[in-house]
PDB file of N, CA and C in Angstrom:
ATOM      1  N   MET A   1     -13.106  19.331 -19.867  1.00  0.00           N
ATOM      2  CA  MET A   1     -14.149  19.346 -18.614  1.00  0.00           C
ATOM      3  C   MET A   1     -15.763  19.681 -18.996  1.00  0.00           C
ATOM      4  N   PRO A   2     -16.100  18.854 -17.855  1.00  0.00           N
ATOM      5  CA  PRO A   2     -17.595  18.949 -17.924  1.00  0.00           C
ATOM      6  C   PRO A   2     -17.956  20.447 -17.417  1.00  0.00           C
ATOM      7  N   ASN A   3     -19.255  20.764 -18.288  1.00  0.00           N
ATOM      8  CA  ASN A   3     -19.864  21.663 -17.866  1.00  0.00           C
ATOM      9  C   ASN A   3     -21.434  21.824 -16.435  1.00  0.00           C
ATOM     10  N   ILE A   4     -21.299  21.071 -15.830  1.00  0.00           N
ATOM     11  CA  ILE A   4     -22.438  20.810 -15.330  1.00  0.00           C
ATOM     12  C   ILE A   4     -21.801  20.744 -14.364  1.00  0.00           C
ATOM     13  N   LYS A   5     -22.185  21.317 -12.422  1.00  0.00           N
ATOM     14  CA  LYS A   5     -21.638  22.379 -11.664  1.00  0.00           C
ATOM     15  C   LYS A   5     -20.596  20.573 -10.339  1.00  0.00           C
ATOM     16  N   SER A   6     -22.089  20.267 -10.742  1.00  0.00           N
ATOM     17  CA  SER A   6     -21.543  18.738 -10.068  1.00  0.00           C
ATOM     18  C   SER A   6     -20.509  17.701 -10.898  1.00  0.00           C
ATOM     19  N   ALA A   7     -20.961  17.925 -11.954  1.00  0.00           N
ATOM     20  CA  ALA A   7     -19.721  17.109 -12.235  1.00  0.00           C
ATOM     21  C   ALA A   7     -18.778  17.379 -12.722  1.00  0.00           C
ATOM     22  N   ILE A   8     -18.350  18.922 -12.664  1.00  0.00           N
ATOM     23  CA  ILE A   8     -17.172  19.676 -12.217  1.00  0.00           C
ATOM     24  C   ILE A   8     -16.369  19.456 -10.899  1.00  0.00           C
ATOM     25  N   LYS A   9     -16.656  19.201  -9.878  1.00  0.00           N
ATOM     26  CA  LYS A   9     -16.695  19.010  -8.372  1.00  0.00           C
ATOM     27  C   LYS A   9     -16.687  17.645  -8.519  1.00  0.00           C
ATOM     28  N   ARG A  10     -16.586  16.580  -8.913  1.00  0.00           N
ATOM     29  CA  ARG A  10     -16.878  15.372  -9.366  1.00  0.00           C
ATOM     30  C   ARG A  10     -15.048  14.877 -10.118  1.00  0.00           C
ATOM     31  N   VAL A  11     -15.401  15.653 -10.785  1.00  0.00           N
ATOM     32  CA  VAL A  11     -13.766  14.801 -11.834  1.00  0.00           C
ATOM     33  C   VAL A  11     -12.328  16.426 -10.437  1.00  0.00           C
ATOM     34  N   LEU A  12     -12.760  17.007 -10.465  1.00  0.00           N
ATOM     35  CA  LEU A  12     -11.816  17.577  -9.115  1.00  0.00           C
ATOM     36  C   LEU A  12     -11.343  16.408  -7.890  1.00  0.00           C
ATOM     37  N   VAL A  13     -12.683  16.056  -7.156  1.00  0.00           N
ATOM     38  CA  VAL A  13     -12.940  15.147  -6.274  1.00  0.00           C
ATOM     39  C   VAL A  13     -11.706  14.094  -6.623  1.00  0.00           C
ATOM     40  N   ALA A  14     -12.223  13.782  -7.933  1.00  0.00           N
ATOM     41  CA  ALA A  14     -11.282  11.996  -7.777  1.00  0.00           C
ATOM     42  C   ALA A  14     -10.166  12.032  -8.059  1.00  0.00           C
ATOM     43  N   GLU A  15     -10.044  13.782  -8.818  1.00  0.00           N
ATOM     44  CA  GLU A  15      -8.141  13.704  -8.783  1.00  0.00           C
ATOM     45  C   GLU A  15      -7.143  14.076  -7.623  1.00  0.00           C
ATOM     46  N   LYS A  16      -8.466  14.329  -6.828  1.00  0.00           N
ATOM     47  CA  LYS A  16      -7.221  14.764  -5.557  1.00  0.00           C
ATOM     48  C   LYS A  16      -7.196  13.382  -4.780  1.00  0.00           C
ATOM     49  N   ALA A  17      -8.198  12.392  -5.072  1.00  0.00           N
ATOM     50  CA  ALA A  17      -8.547  11.154  -4.041  1.00  0.00           C
ATOM     51  C   ALA A  17      -7.616  10.403  -5.357  1.00  0.00           C
ATOM     52  N   ASN A  18      -7.645  10.314  -6.351  1.00  0.00           N
ATOM     53  CA  ASN A  18      -6.208   9.452  -6.924  1.00  0.00           C
ATOM     54  C   ASN A  18      -4.787   9.809  -6.506  1.00  0.00           C
ATOM     55  N   ALA A  19      -4.537  11.172  -6.568  1.00  0.00           N
ATOM     56  CA  ALA A  19      -3.025  11.478  -6.178  1.00  0.00           C
ATOM     57  C   ALA A  19      -2.997  10.776  -4.632  1.00  0.00           C
ATOM     58  N   ALA A  20      -4.248  11.145  -3.627  1.00  0.00           N
ATOM     59  CA  ALA A  20      -3.862  10.654  -2.417  1.00  0.00           C
ATOM     60  C   ALA A  20      -4.102   8.895  -2.328  1.00  0.00           C
ATOM     61  N   ASN A  21      -4.748   8.126  -3.367  1.00  0.00           N
ATOM     62  CA  ASN A  21      -4.192   6.764  -3.148  1.00  0.00           C
ATOM     63  C   ASN A  21      -2.532   6.718  -3.850  1.00  0.00           C
ATOM     64  N   SER A  22      -2.410   7.029  -4.733  1.00  0.00           N
ATOM     65  CA  SER A  22      -1.865   6.453  -5.342  1.00  0.00           C
ATOM     66  C   SER A  22      -0.641   6.908  -4.418  1.00  0.00           C
ATOM     67  N   GLN A  23      -0.483   7.919  -3.806  1.00  0.00           N
ATOM     68  CA  GLN A  23       0.458   8.429  -2.803  1.00  0.00           C
ATOM     69  C   GLN A  23       0.815   6.595  -1.321  1.00  0.00           C
ATOM     70  N   ALA A  24      -0.296   6.747  -1.197  1.00  0.00           N
ATOM     71  CA  ALA A  24      -0.260   5.706   0.012  1.00  0.00           C
ATOM     72  C   ALA A  24       0.178   4.454  -0.364  1.00  0.00           C
ATOM     73  N   LYS A  25      -0.709   4.206  -2.313  1.00  0.00           N
ATOM     74  CA  LYS A  25      -0.381   2.862  -2.471  1.00  0.00           C
ATOM     75  C   LYS A  25       1.542   3.041  -2.554  1.00  0.00           C
ATOM     76  N   SER A  26       2.014   3.959  -3.474  1.00  0.00           N
ATOM     77  CA  SER A  26       3.567   4.144  -3.365  1.00  0.00           C
ATOM     78  C   SER A  26       4.851   3.998  -2.024  1.00  0.00           C
ATOM     79  N   ALA A  27       4.119   4.182  -0.938  1.00  0.00           N
ATOM     80  CA  ALA A  27       4.365   4.251   0.213  1.00  0.00           C
ATOM     81  C   ALA A  27       4.485   2.959   0.897  1.00  0.00           C
ATOM     82  N   MET A  28       3.182   1.817   0.734  1.00  0.00           N
ATOM     83  CA  MET A  28       3.129   0.949   1.063  1.00  0.00           C
ATOM     84  C   MET A  28       3.777   0.479   0.357  1.00  0.00           C
ATOM     85  N   ARG A  29       3.871  -0.210  -1.073  1.00  0.00           N
ATOM     86  CA  ARG A  29       4.793  -0.638  -2.302  1.00  0.00           C
ATOM     87  C   ARG A  29       6.267  -0.628  -1.826  1.00  0.00           C
ATOM     88  N   THR A  30       7.125   0.808  -1.491  1.00  0.00           N
ATOM     89  CA  THR A  30       7.764   1.351  -0.441  1.00  0.00           C
ATOM     90  C   THR A  30       8.632   0.471   0.430  1.00  0.00           C
ATOM     91  N   THR A  31       7.313   0.312   1.800  1.00  0.00           N
ATOM     92  CA  THR A  31       7.734   0.330   2.822  1.00  0.00           C
ATOM     93  C   THR A  31       7.676  -2.028   2.774  1.00  0.00           C
ATOM     94  N   VAL A  32       7.252  -2.382   1.784  1.00  0.00           N
ATOM     95  CA  VAL A  32       6.907  -3.585   1.618  1.00  0.00           C
ATOM     96  C   VAL A  32       9.280  -3.828   1.043  1.00  0.00           C
ATOM     97  N   LYS A  33       9.371  -3.010   0.111  1.00  0.00           N
ATOM     98  CA  LYS A  33      10.443  -3.711  -1.088  1.00  0.00           C
ATOM     99  C   LYS A  33      11.812  -3.530  -0.152  1.00  0.00           C
ATOM    100  N   LYS A  34      11.704  -1.932   1.040  1.00  0.00           N
ATOM    101  CA  LYS A  34      12.338  -2.471   2.358  1.00  0.00           C
ATOM    102  C   LYS A  34      12.827  -3.204   3.002  1.00  0.00           C
ATOM    103  N   ALA A  35      11.503  -4.370   3.553  1.00  0.00           N
ATOM    104  CA  ALA A  35      11.388  -5.639   3.954  1.00  0.00           C
ATOM    105  C   ALA A  35      11.959  -6.446   3.551  1.00  0.00           C
ATOM    106  N   GLU A  36      11.867  -6.340   2.131  1.00  0.00           N
ATOM    107  CA  GLU A  36      11.522  -7.633   2.071  1.00  0.00           C
ATOM    108  C   GLU A  36      13.724  -7.971   1.151  1.00  0.00           C
ATOM    109  N   GLN A  37      13.839  -6.361   1.157  1.00  0.00           N
ATOM    110  CA  GLN A  37      15.428  -6.610   0.781  1.00  0.00           C
ATOM    111  C   GLN A  37      16.353  -6.691   1.959  1.00  0.00           C
ATOM    112  N   ALA A  38      15.894  -5.847   3.228  1.00  0.00           N
ATOM    113  CA  ALA A  38      15.845  -6.528   4.479  1.00  0.00           C
ATOM    114  C   ALA A  38      16.308  -7.981   4.859  1.00  0.00           C
ATOM    115  N   LEU A  39      15.418  -8.495   4.373  1.00  0.00           N
ATOM    116  CA  LEU A  39      15.617 -10.366   5.283  1.00  0.00           C
ATOM    117  C   LEU A  39      16.503 -10.718   3.516  1.00  0.00           C
ATOM    118  N   ALA A  40      16.479  -9.880   2.494  1.00  0.00           N
ATOM    119  CA  ALA A  40      17.798 -10.735   1.696  1.00  0.00           C
ATOM    120  C   ALA A  40      19.097 -10.678   2.516  1.00  0.00           C
ATOM    121  N   THR A  41      19.270  -9.104   2.717  1.00  0.00           N
ATOM    122  CA  THR A  41      20.872  -9.053   3.079  1.00  0.00           C
ATOM    123  C   THR A  41      20.381 -10.034   4.438  1.00  0.00           C
ATOM    124  N   GLY A  42      19.904  -9.587   5.068  1.00  0.00           N
ATOM    125  CA  GLY A  42      20.307 -10.435   6.839  1.00  0.00           C
ATOM    126  C   GLY A  42      20.566  -9.238   7.797  1.00  0.00           C
ATOM    127  N   ALA A  43      19.575  -7.998   7.224  1.00  0.00           N
ATOM    128  CA  ALA A  43      19.855  -7.019   8.660  1.00  0.00           C
ATOM    129  C   ALA A  43      19.183  -6.962   9.012  1.00  0.00           C
ATOM    130  N   GLU A  44      20.197  -6.281  10.072  1.00  0.00           N
ATOM    131  CA  GLU A  44      19.489  -6.379  11.666  1.00  0.00           C
ATOM    132  C   GLU A  44      17.998  -6.162  12.121  1.00  0.00           C
ATOM    133  N   ASN A  45      17.676  -5.259  11.353  1.00  0.00           N
ATOM    134  CA  ASN A  45      16.045  -4.501  12.039  1.00  0.00           C
ATOM    135  C   ASN A  45      14.769  -5.241  10.569  1.00  0.00           C
ATOM    136  N   ALA A  46      15.570  -6.592  10.319  1.00  0.00           N
ATOM    137  CA  ALA A  46      14.224  -6.558   9.278  1.00  0.00           C
ATOM    138  C   ALA A  46      13.080  -7.173   9.627  1.00  0.00           C
ATOM    139  N   GLN A  47      13.400  -7.363  11.306  1.00  0.00           N
ATOM    140  CA  GLN A  47      11.772  -7.630  11.991  1.00  0.00           C
ATOM    141  C   GLN A  47      11.312  -6.408  12.137  1.00  0.00           C
ATOM    142  N   GLU A  48      11.180  -5.901  12.605  1.00  0.00           N
ATOM    143  CA  GLU A  48      11.555  -4.238  12.407  1.00  0.00           C
ATOM    144  C   GLU A  48       9.634  -3.855  11.107  1.00  0.00           C
ATOM    145  N   LEU A  49      11.289  -4.192  10.116  1.00  0.00           N
ATOM    146  CA  LEU A  49      10.856  -3.443   8.695  1.00  0.00           C
ATOM    147  C   LEU A  49       9.524  -4.934   8.600  1.00  0.00           C
ATOM    148  N   VAL A  50       9.901  -5.865   8.602  1.00  0.00           N
ATOM    149  CA  VAL A  50       8.132  -6.902   8.596  1.00  0.00           C
ATOM    150  C   VAL A  50       7.176  -6.314   9.099  1.00  0.00           C
ATOM    151  N   VAL A  51       7.479  -6.306  10.442  1.00  0.00           N
ATOM    152  CA  VAL A  51       5.910  -5.732  10.949  1.00  0.00           C
ATOM    153  C   VAL A  51       5.526  -4.257  10.385  1.00  0.00           C
ATOM    154  N   ALA A  52       6.161  -2.988  10.047  1.00  0.00           N
ATOM    155  CA  ALA A  52       6.308  -2.718   9.622  1.00  0.00           C
ATOM    156  C   ALA A  52       5.328  -2.735   7.753  1.00  0.00           C
ATOM    157  N   ALA A  53       5.918  -3.484   7.555  1.00  0.00           N
ATOM    158  CA  ALA A  53       5.633  -4.189   5.886  1.00  0.00           C
ATOM    159  C   ALA A  53       3.629  -4.849   6.074  1.00  0.00           C
ATOM    160  N   HIS A  54       3.691  -5.268   7.411  1.00  0.00           N
ATOM    161  CA  HIS A  54       2.612  -6.149   7.483  1.00  0.00           C
ATOM    162  C   HIS A  54       1.308  -5.095   7.716  1.00  0.00           C
ATOM    163  N   LYS A  55       1.732  -3.621   8.828  1.00  0.00           N
ATOM    164  CA  LYS A  55       1.504  -2.776   8.869  1.00  0.00           C
ATOM    165  C   LYS A  55       1.062  -2.081   7.791  1.00  0.00           C
ATOM    166  N   ALA A  56       1.803  -1.557   6.828  1.00  0.00           N
ATOM    167  CA  ALA A  56       1.654  -1.419   5.925  1.00  0.00           C
ATOM    168  C   ALA A  56      -0.048  -1.680   4.435  1.00  0.00           C
ATOM    169  N   LEU A  57       0.867  -2.599   5.008  1.00  0.00           N
ATOM    170  CA  LEU A  57      -0.189  -3.794   3.843  1.00  0.00           C
ATOM    171  C   LEU A  57      -2.060  -3.259   4.616  1.00  0.00           C
ATOM    172  N   ASP A  58      -2.133  -3.873   5.704  1.00  0.00           N
ATOM    173  CA  ASP A  58      -3.144  -4.184   6.415  1.00  0.00           C
ATOM    174  C   ASP A  58      -4.504  -2.274   6.022  1.00  0.00           C
ATOM    175  N   LYS A  59      -3.194  -1.747   6.651  1.00  0.00           N
ATOM    176  CA  LYS A  59      -3.585  -0.066   6.519  1.00  0.00           C
ATOM    177  C   LYS A  59      -4.280  -0.363   4.880  1.00  0.00           C
ATOM    178  N   ALA A  60      -3.207  -0.399   3.912  1.00  0.00           N
ATOM    179  CA  ALA A  60      -3.771  -0.449   2.255  1.00  0.00           C
ATOM    180  C   ALA A  60      -5.000  -1.274   1.777  1.00  0.00           C
ATOM    181  N   ALA A  61      -5.097  -2.440   2.946  1.00  0.00           N
ATOM    182  CA  ALA A  61      -6.925  -2.983   2.434  1.00  0.00           C
ATOM    183  C   ALA A  61      -7.479  -2.713   2.721  1.00  0.00           C
ATOM    184  N   SER A  62      -7.225  -1.624   4.670  1.00  0.00           N
ATOM    185  CA  SER A  62      -8.595  -1.247   4.597  1.00  0.00           C
ATOM    186  C   SER A  62      -9.616   0.019   4.454  1.00  0.00           C
ATOM    187  N   LYS A  63      -8.146   0.510   3.855  1.00  0.00           N
ATOM    188  CA  LYS A  63      -9.017   1.641   2.603  1.00  0.00           C
ATOM    189  C   LYS A  63      -9.030   1.619   1.763  1.00  0.00           C
ATOM    190  N   GLY A  64      -9.258   0.392   1.141  1.00  0.00           N
ATOM    191  CA  GLY A  64      -9.346  -0.139  -0.360  1.00  0.00           C
ATOM    192  C   GLY A  64      -9.193  -0.361  -1.697  1.00  0.00           C
ATOM    193  N   LEU A  65      -6.948   0.087  -1.322  1.00  0.00           N
ATOM    194  CA  LEU A  65      -6.358   0.227  -2.223  1.00  0.00           C
ATOM    195  C   LEU A  65      -5.731  -0.838  -2.519  1.00  0.00           C
ATOM    196  N   ILE A  66      -5.871  -1.959  -2.040  1.00  0.00           N
ATOM    197  CA  ILE A  66      -5.683  -3.378  -2.653  1.00  0.00           C
ATOM    198  C   ILE A  66      -6.373  -4.513  -1.632  1.00  0.00           C
ATOM    199  N   HIS A  67      -6.656  -5.463  -2.232  1.00  0.00           N
ATOM    200  CA  HIS A  67      -8.543  -6.336  -1.668  1.00  0.00           C
ATOM    201  C   HIS A  67      -7.404  -6.944  -0.894  1.00  0.00           C
ATOM    202  N   LYS A  68      -7.920  -7.419  -0.151  1.00  0.00           N
ATOM    203  CA  LYS A  68      -7.756  -8.233   1.627  1.00  0.00           C
ATOM    204  C   LYS A  68      -7.101  -8.880   1.513  1.00  0.00           C
ATOM    205  N   ASN A  69      -7.506 -10.017   0.342  1.00  0.00           N
ATOM    206  CA  ASN A  69      -6.299 -11.547   0.017  1.00  0.00           C
ATOM    207  C   ASN A  69      -5.595 -11.289  -0.463  1.00  0.00           C
ATOM    208  N   ALA A  70      -4.814 -10.322  -0.873  1.00  0.00           N
ATOM    209  CA  ALA A  70      -4.370 -10.014  -1.827  1.00  0.00           C
ATOM    210  C   ALA A  70      -2.657  -9.901  -1.064  1.00  0.00           C
ATOM    211  N   ALA A  71      -3.687  -8.332   0.726  1.00  0.00           N
ATOM    212  CA  ALA A  71      -2.429  -8.086   1.040  1.00  0.00           C
ATOM    213  C   ALA A  71      -2.191  -9.283   2.369  1.00  0.00           C
ATOM    214  N   SER A  72      -3.156 -10.069   2.088  1.00  0.00           N
ATOM    215  CA  SER A  72      -3.052 -11.489   3.423  1.00  0.00           C
ATOM    216  C   SER A  72      -1.771 -12.529   2.663  1.00  0.00           C
ATOM    217  N   ARG A  73      -2.014 -12.243   1.052  1.00  0.00           N
ATOM    218  CA  ARG A  73      -0.877 -13.180   0.130  1.00  0.00           C
ATOM    219  C   ARG A  73       0.416 -12.596   0.443  1.00  0.00           C
ATOM    220  N   LYS A  74       0.655 -10.983   0.373  1.00  0.00           N
ATOM    221  CA  LYS A  74       1.759 -10.710   0.813  1.00  0.00           C
ATOM    222  C   LYS A  74       1.947 -11.113   1.796  1.00  0.00           C
ATOM    223  N   LYS A  75       1.518  -9.964   2.984  1.00  0.00           N
ATOM    224  CA  LYS A  75       1.479 -11.297   4.288  1.00  0.00           C
ATOM    225  C   LYS A  75       2.101 -12.050   4.317  1.00  0.00           C
ATOM    226  N   SER A  76       1.777 -13.474   4.035  1.00  0.00           N
ATOM    227  CA  SER A  76       2.177 -14.082   3.762  1.00  0.00           C
ATOM    228  C   SER A  76       3.594 -14.768   3.585  1.00  0.00           C
ATOM    229  N   ARG A  77       3.921 -14.490   2.376  1.00  0.00           N
ATOM    230  CA  ARG A  77       5.353 -14.395   1.466  1.00  0.00           C
ATOM    231  C   ARG A  77       6.235 -14.027   2.188  1.00  0.00           C
ATOM    232  N   LEU A  78       5.868 -12.794   3.137  1.00  0.00           N
ATOM    233  CA  LEU A  78       6.890 -12.824   4.119  1.00  0.00           C
ATOM    234  C   LEU A  78       6.902 -12.971   5.206  1.00  0.00           C
ATOM    235  N   ALA A  79       6.198 -13.506   5.577  1.00  0.00           N
ATOM    236  CA  ALA A  79       6.625 -14.195   6.906  1.00  0.00           C
ATOM    237  C   ALA A  79       6.860 -15.885   6.616  1.00  0.00           C
ATOM    238  N   LYS A  80       6.396 -16.002   5.806  1.00  0.00           N
ATOM    239  CA  LYS A  80       7.715 -17.250   5.286  1.00  0.00           C
ATOM    240  C   LYS A  80       9.987 -16.909   4.825  1.00  0.00           C
ATOM    241  N   LYS A  81       9.716 -15.843   3.926  1.00  0.00           N
ATOM    242  CA  LYS A  81      10.667 -15.329   4.208  1.00  0.00           C
ATOM    243  C   LYS A  81      11.547 -15.278   5.508  1.00  0.00           C
ATOM    244  N   ALA A  82      10.479 -14.692   6.273  1.00  0.00           N
ATOM    245  CA  ALA A  82      11.043 -14.181   7.598  1.00  0.00           C
ATOM    246  C   ALA A  82      11.857 -15.649   8.678  1.00  0.00           C
ATOM    247  N   ASN A  83      10.813 -16.645   8.087  1.00  0.00           N
ATOM    248  CA  ASN A  83      10.980 -17.769   9.348  1.00  0.00           C
ATOM    249  C   ASN A  83      12.268 -18.596   8.295  1.00  0.00           C
TER     250      ASN A  83
END
């Protein structure tokens, strides 16, 4: 642990941000996985889950959790599976 006050604060802030980012990224992955499983099984609500996954991917990209091109690629692949 650092001795300088500002460095101590940076460590604490970074830990808090890391926890929030990890949680958001995990939620995004879960949403995408649910959509993929629904498409694979042919569930009735598959289209709604795909829309939710697209929204989660866009949100993650806007927050900088994943690169915008990665989000676009994942959305494209989901859409391809849906059609």
